[in-house]
CSV table of C-alpha atoms in Angstrom, one decimal:
chain,number,residue,atom,x,y,z
V,1,UNK,CA,5.1,-5.9,15.7
V,2,UNK,CA,5.7,-2.2,15.6
V,3,UNK,CA,3.5,0.8,14.8
V,4,UNK,CA,4.6,1.1,11.1
V,5,UNK,CA,3.9,-2.6,10.4
V,6,UNK,CA,0.5,-2.6,12.0
V,7,UNK,CA,-0.6,0.5,10.2
V,8,UNK,CA,0.8,-0.9,6.9
V,9,UNK,CA,-1.1,-4.1,7.3
V,10,UNK,CA,-4.3,-2.2,8.2
V,11,UNK,CA,-3.8,-0.1,5.1
V,12,UNK,CA,-3.4,-3.2,3.0
V,13,UNK,CA,-6.6,-4.6,4.5
V,14,UNK,CA,-8.3,-1.3,3.9
V,15,UNK,CA,-7.3,-1.2,0.3
V,16,UNK,CA,-9.0,-4.5,-0.3
V,17,UNK,CA,-12.2,-3.3,1.4
V,18,UNK,CA,-12.1,-0.1,-0.7
V,19,UNK,CA,-11.8,-2.2,-3.8
V,20,UNK,CA,-14.7,-4.4,-2.8
V,21,UNK,CA,-16.7,-1.3,-1.9
V,22,UNK,CA,-16.0,0.3,-5.3
V,23,UNK,CA,-17.1,-2.8,-7.2
V,24,UNK,CA,-20.2,-3.4,-5.1
V,25,UNK,CA,-21.3,0.3,-4.9
V,26,UNK,CA,-20.8,1.1,-8.6
V,27,UNK,CA,-21.7,-2.5,-9.6
V,28,UNK,CA,-18.8,-2.3,-12.0
V,29,UNK,CA,-15.1,-3.1,-12.1
V,30,UNK,CA,-14.4,-0.4,-14.7
V,31,UNK,CA,-11.0,1.1,-14.2
V,32,UNK,CA,-9.7,-1.9,-12.4
V,33,UNK,CA,-7.0,-4.0,-14.0
V,34,UNK,CA,-7.8,-7.7,-14.0
V,35,UNK,CA,-4.2,-8.4,-14.7
V,36,UNK,CA,-3.0,-6.6,-11.6
V,37,UNK,CA,-5.6,-8.5,-9.5
V,38,UNK,CA,-4.5,-11.8,-11.1
V,39,UNK,CA,-0.9,-11.0,-10.2
V,40,UNK,CA,-1.8,-10.3,-6.6
V,41,UNK,CA,-3.7,-13.6,-6.3
V,42,UNK,CA,-0.5,-15.3,-7.6
V,43,UNK,CA,1.6,-13.3,-5.1
V,44,UNK,CA,-0.5,-14.3,-2.1
V,45,UNK,CA,-0.8,-18.0,-3.0
V,46,UNK,CA,2.9,-18.4,-3.7
V,47,UNK,CA,4.0,-16.5,-0.6
V,48,UNK,CA,1.7,-17.9,1.9
V,49,UNK,CA,2.4,-21.6,1.2
V,50,UNK,CA,4.0,-21.5,4.7
V,51,UNK,CA,0.5,-21.6,6.1
V,52,UNK,CA,0.9,-25.3,5.8
V,53,UNK,CA,4.3,-25.6,7.4
V,54,UNK,CA,4.9,-22.8,9.9
V,55,UNK,CA,2.8,-21.3,12.7
V,56,UNK,CA,3.6,-17.7,13.4
V,57,UNK,CA,0.6,-16.2,15.1
V,58,UNK,CA,-3.2,-16.1,14.9
V,59,UNK,CA,-3.0,-12.6,13.4
V,60,UNK,CA,-0.6,-13.7,10.7
V,61,UNK,CA,-2.7,-16.8,9.8
V,62,UNK,CA,-6.0,-14.9,9.6
V,63,UNK,CA,-4.4,-12.1,7.5
V,64,UNK,CA,-2.9,-14.6,5.1
V,65,UNK,CA,-6.1,-16.5,4.7
V,66,UNK,CA,-8.0,-13.2,4.2
V,67,UNK,CA,-5.5,-12.0,1.5
V,68,UNK,CA,-5.7,-15.2,-0.4
V,69,UNK,CA,-9.5,-15.6,-0.2
V,70,UNK,CA,-10.3,-11.9,-1.0
V,71,UNK,CA,-7.9,-11.9,-4.0
V,72,UNK,CA,-9.6,-15.0,-5.4
V,73,UNK,CA,-13.0,-13.5,-4.7
V,74,UNK,CA,-12.1,-10.3,-6.6
V,75,UNK,CA,-11.0,-12.4,-9.6
V,76,UNK,CA,-14.4,-14.1,-9.4
V,77,UNK,CA,-16.2,-10.8,-9.3
V,78,UNK,CA,-14.3,-9.5,-12.3
V,79,UNK,CA,-14.4,-12.6,-14.4
V,80,UNK,CA,-18.0,-13.6,-13.8
V,81,UNK,CA,-20.3,-11.4,-11.8
V,82,UNK,CA,-19.3,-8.0,-13.3
V,83,UNK,CA,-17.6,-9.3,-16.4
V,84,UNK,CA,-19.6,-7.0,-18.7
V,85,UNK,CA,-18.2,-3.9,-17.0
V,86,UNK,CA,-14.5,-5.0,-17.6
V,87,UNK,CA,-12.8,-3.5,-20.6
V,88,UNK,CA,-9.9,-5.8,-21.8
V,89,UNK,CA,-9.0,-3.3,-24.5
V,90,UNK,CA,-7.6,-0.9,-21.8
V,91,UNK,CA,-5.9,-3.7,-19.9
V,92,UNK,CA,-3.2,-4.7,-22.3
V,93,UNK,CA,0.0,-4.7,-20.2
V,94,UNK,CA,2.1,-7.8,-21.0
V,95,UNK,CA,2.3,-9.6,-17.6
V,96,UNK,CA,4.2,-12.5,-19.1
V,97,UNK,CA,7.4,-10.4,-18.8
V,98,UNK,CA,6.7,-9.6,-15.2
V,99,UNK,CA,6.1,-13.3,-14.4
V,100,UNK,CA,9.1,-14.5,-16.3
V,101,UNK,CA,11.4,-11.7,-14.9
V,102,UNK,CA,10.3,-12.4,-11.3
V,103,UNK,CA,10.9,-16.1,-11.8
V,104,UNK,CA,14.4,-15.6,-13.2
V,105,UNK,CA,15.2,-13.2,-10.3
V,106,UNK,CA,13.8,-15.7,-7.8
V,107,UNK,CA,16.0,-18.4,-9.2
V,108,UNK,CA,19.1,-16.2,-8.7
V,109,UNK,CA,18.1,-14.4,-5.5
V,110,UNK,CA,16.7,-16.6,-2.8
V,111,UNK,CA,17.5,-17.7,0.7
V,112,UNK,CA,17.7,-21.3,-0.2
V,113,UNK,CA,17.5,-23.2,-3.5
V,114,UNK,CA,14.3,-25.1,-2.6
V,115,UNK,CA,10.8,-24.7,-4.1
V,116,UNK,CA,9.3,-22.9,-1.1
V,117,UNK,CA,12.1,-20.3,-0.9
V,118,UNK,CA,12.2,-19.8,-4.6
V,119,UNK,CA,8.4,-19.2,-4.6
V,120,UNK,CA,8.7,-16.8,-1.7
V,121,UNK,CA,11.3,-14.8,-3.6
V,122,UNK,CA,9.2,-15.0,-6.7
V,123,UNK,CA,6.2,-13.5,-4.8
V,124,UNK,CA,8.3,-10.7,-3.4
V,125,UNK,CA,9.6,-9.7,-6.8
V,126,UNK,CA,6.3,-10.1,-8.5
V,127,UNK,CA,4.5,-8.0,-5.9
V,128,UNK,CA,6.9,-5.2,-6.5
V,129,UNK,CA,5.7,-4.9,-10.1
V,130,UNK,CA,2.1,-6.2,-9.8
V,131,UNK,CA,0.7,-2.7,-9.8
V,132,UNK,CA,2.1,-1.9,-13.3
V,133,UNK,CA,-0.9,-3.2,-15.3
V,134,UNK,CA,-3.1,-1.0,-13.1
V,135,UNK,CA,-1.0,2.1,-13.5
V,136,UNK,CA,-0.7,1.4,-17.2
V,137,UNK,CA,-4.5,1.2,-17.5
V,138,UNK,CA,-4.7,4.5,-15.6
V,139,UNK,CA,-2.3,6.2,-18.0
V,140,UNK,CA,-4.4,4.9,-20.9
V,141,UNK,CA,-7.7,6.3,-19.6
V,142,UNK,CA,-6.0,9.4,-18.2
V,143,UNK,CA,-8.4,9.6,-15.3
V,144,UNK,CA,-9.9,7.5,-12.5
V,145,UNK,CA,-12.8,7.4,-10.2
V,146,UNK,CA,-11.9,8.9,-6.8
V,147,UNK,CA,-12.6,5.6,-4.9
V,148,UNK,CA,-10.3,3.8,-7.3
V,149,UNK,CA,-7.5,6.3,-6.5
V,150,UNK,CA,-8.1,5.7,-2.7
V,151,UNK,CA,-7.7,2.0,-3.4
V,152,UNK,CA,-4.4,2.5,-5.2
V,153,UNK,CA,-3.2,4.9,-2.6
V,154,UNK,CA,-3.8,2.5,0.3
V,155,UNK,CA,-2.2,-0.3,-1.6
V,156,UNK,CA,0.9,1.8,-2.4
V,157,UNK,CA,1.1,3.3,1.1
V,158,UNK,CA,1.2,-0.2,2.7
V,159,UNK,CA,4.6,-1.0,1.2
V,160,UNK,CA,6.0,2.5,1.8
V,161,UNK,CA,5.2,2.0,5.5
V,162,UNK,CA,6.9,-1.4,5.4
V,163,UNK,CA,10.1,0.5,4.5
V,164,UNK,CA,9.7,2.3,7.8
V,165,UNK,CA,9.0,-1.0,9.5
V,166,UNK,CA,12.1,-2.5,8.1
V,167,UNK,CA,14.3,0.4,9.2
V,168,UNK,CA,12.8,0.1,12.6
V,169,UNK,CA,13.4,-3.6,12.8
V,170,UNK,CA,17.0,-3.2,11.5
V,171,UNK,CA,17.7,-0.6,14.2
V,172,UNK,CA,16.1,-2.4,17.1
V,173,UNK,CA,16.3,-6.1,16.2
V,174,UNK,CA,19.1,-6.2,13.6
V,175,UNK,CA,16.6,-7.8,11.3
V,176,UNK,CA,17.8,-8.0,7.7
V,177,UNK,CA,15.9,-9.0,4.6
V,178,UNK,CA,17.8,-7.6,1.6
V,179,UNK,CA,15.5,-9.0,-1.1
V,180,UNK,CA,12.3,-7.7,0.5
V,181,UNK,CA,14.0,-4.3,1.0
V,182,UNK,CA,15.1,-3.8,-2.5
V,183,UNK,CA,11.7,-5.1,-3.9
V,184,UNK,CA,9.9,-2.8,-1.4
V,185,UNK,CA,11.9,0.2,-2.5
V,186,UNK,CA,11.2,-0.5,-6.2
V,187,UNK,CA,7.5,-1.1,-5.4
V,188,UNK,CA,7.2,2.2,-3.6
V,189,UNK,CA,9.1,4.1,-6.3
V,190,UNK,CA,6.7,2.8,-9.0
V,191,UNK,CA,3.9,4.7,-7.1
V,192,UNK,CA,5.7,8.0,-6.8
V,193,UNK,CA,4.0,9.7,-9.8
V,194,UNK,CA,0.7,8.4,-8.6
V,195,UNK,CA,1.3,9.6,-5.1
V,196,UNK,CA,2.2,13.1,-6.4
V,197,UNK,CA,-1.0,13.4,-8.5
V,198,UNK,CA,-3.1,11.9,-5.7
V,199,UNK,CA,-1.7,14.4,-3.3
V,200,UNK,CA,-2.1,17.5,-5.5
V,201,UNK,CA,-5.5,16.6,-7.0
V,202,UNK,CA,-7.6,14.0,-5.1
V,203,UNK,CA,-6.7,15.3,-1.6
V,204,UNK,CA,-7.6,18.8,-2.7
V,205,UNK,CA,-11.0,17.7,-3.8
V,206,UNK,CA,-10.3,17.5,-7.5
V,207,UNK,CA,-10.8,14.6,-9.9
V,208,UNK,CA,-7.8,12.4,-10.6
V,209,UNK,CA,-6.7,13.4,-14.1
V,210,UNK,CA,-3.3,13.0,-15.7
V,211,UNK,CA,-1.7,16.2,-16.8
E,1,UNK,CA,26.2,-21.0,4.2
E,2,UNK,CA,22.4,-20.4,4.7
E,3,UNK,CA,21.3,-17.1,6.1
E,4,UNK,CA,19.0,-17.1,9.1
E,5,UNK,CA,15.8,-15.7,7.7
E,6,UNK,CA,12.6,-15.7,9.6
E,7,UNK,CA,9.4,-14.9,7.6
E,8,UNK,CA,7.0,-13.4,10.1
E,9,UNK,CA,5.7,-10.6,7.9
E,10,UNK,CA,2.8,-10.6,5.4
């Protein structure tokens, strides 16, 4: 564990709490893409299958269980409790392509051609593009509640800090994980426009609006 | 040949 990874994980954790806070405080999931949330639930379930096979640490286990449980809980909130506040008309990104593309990539790029490894690769590739329906929704509405932008920022920042973590681990441990690196770079790059507007608008006390 | 690949991250 190094500083970057710890802060990254805490940001990831924070992003989920911010999202839950947004939904509970405003009693609405307006502005949140159900499709992105669905993709994250798939990402966590397919990646953390090793909960049943490998013990890493208490920290690792608790975080994995939390990520799976919270993602399913958010789906429940959006699909049932606050269903009336969700606008499917704005959430029209075609996730079939993301799922199919990630699966094809996982079948080609994996550390071993066995179901667990293929699903792990699939989750890495799917995570890198899972934010797209949310960003697409943002571009359709052209604006967002400030708390929603904090959520997206924390979620994007987590993977950006993982890039620092991977550089650290490569230098000090010789740790190499090419698939995660490439996917992490793509994931962070997808946020770059968002980061720019977040920095120039939200952090200067203005509303998040697309130019 | 399989690469050594430990998955200890989240």
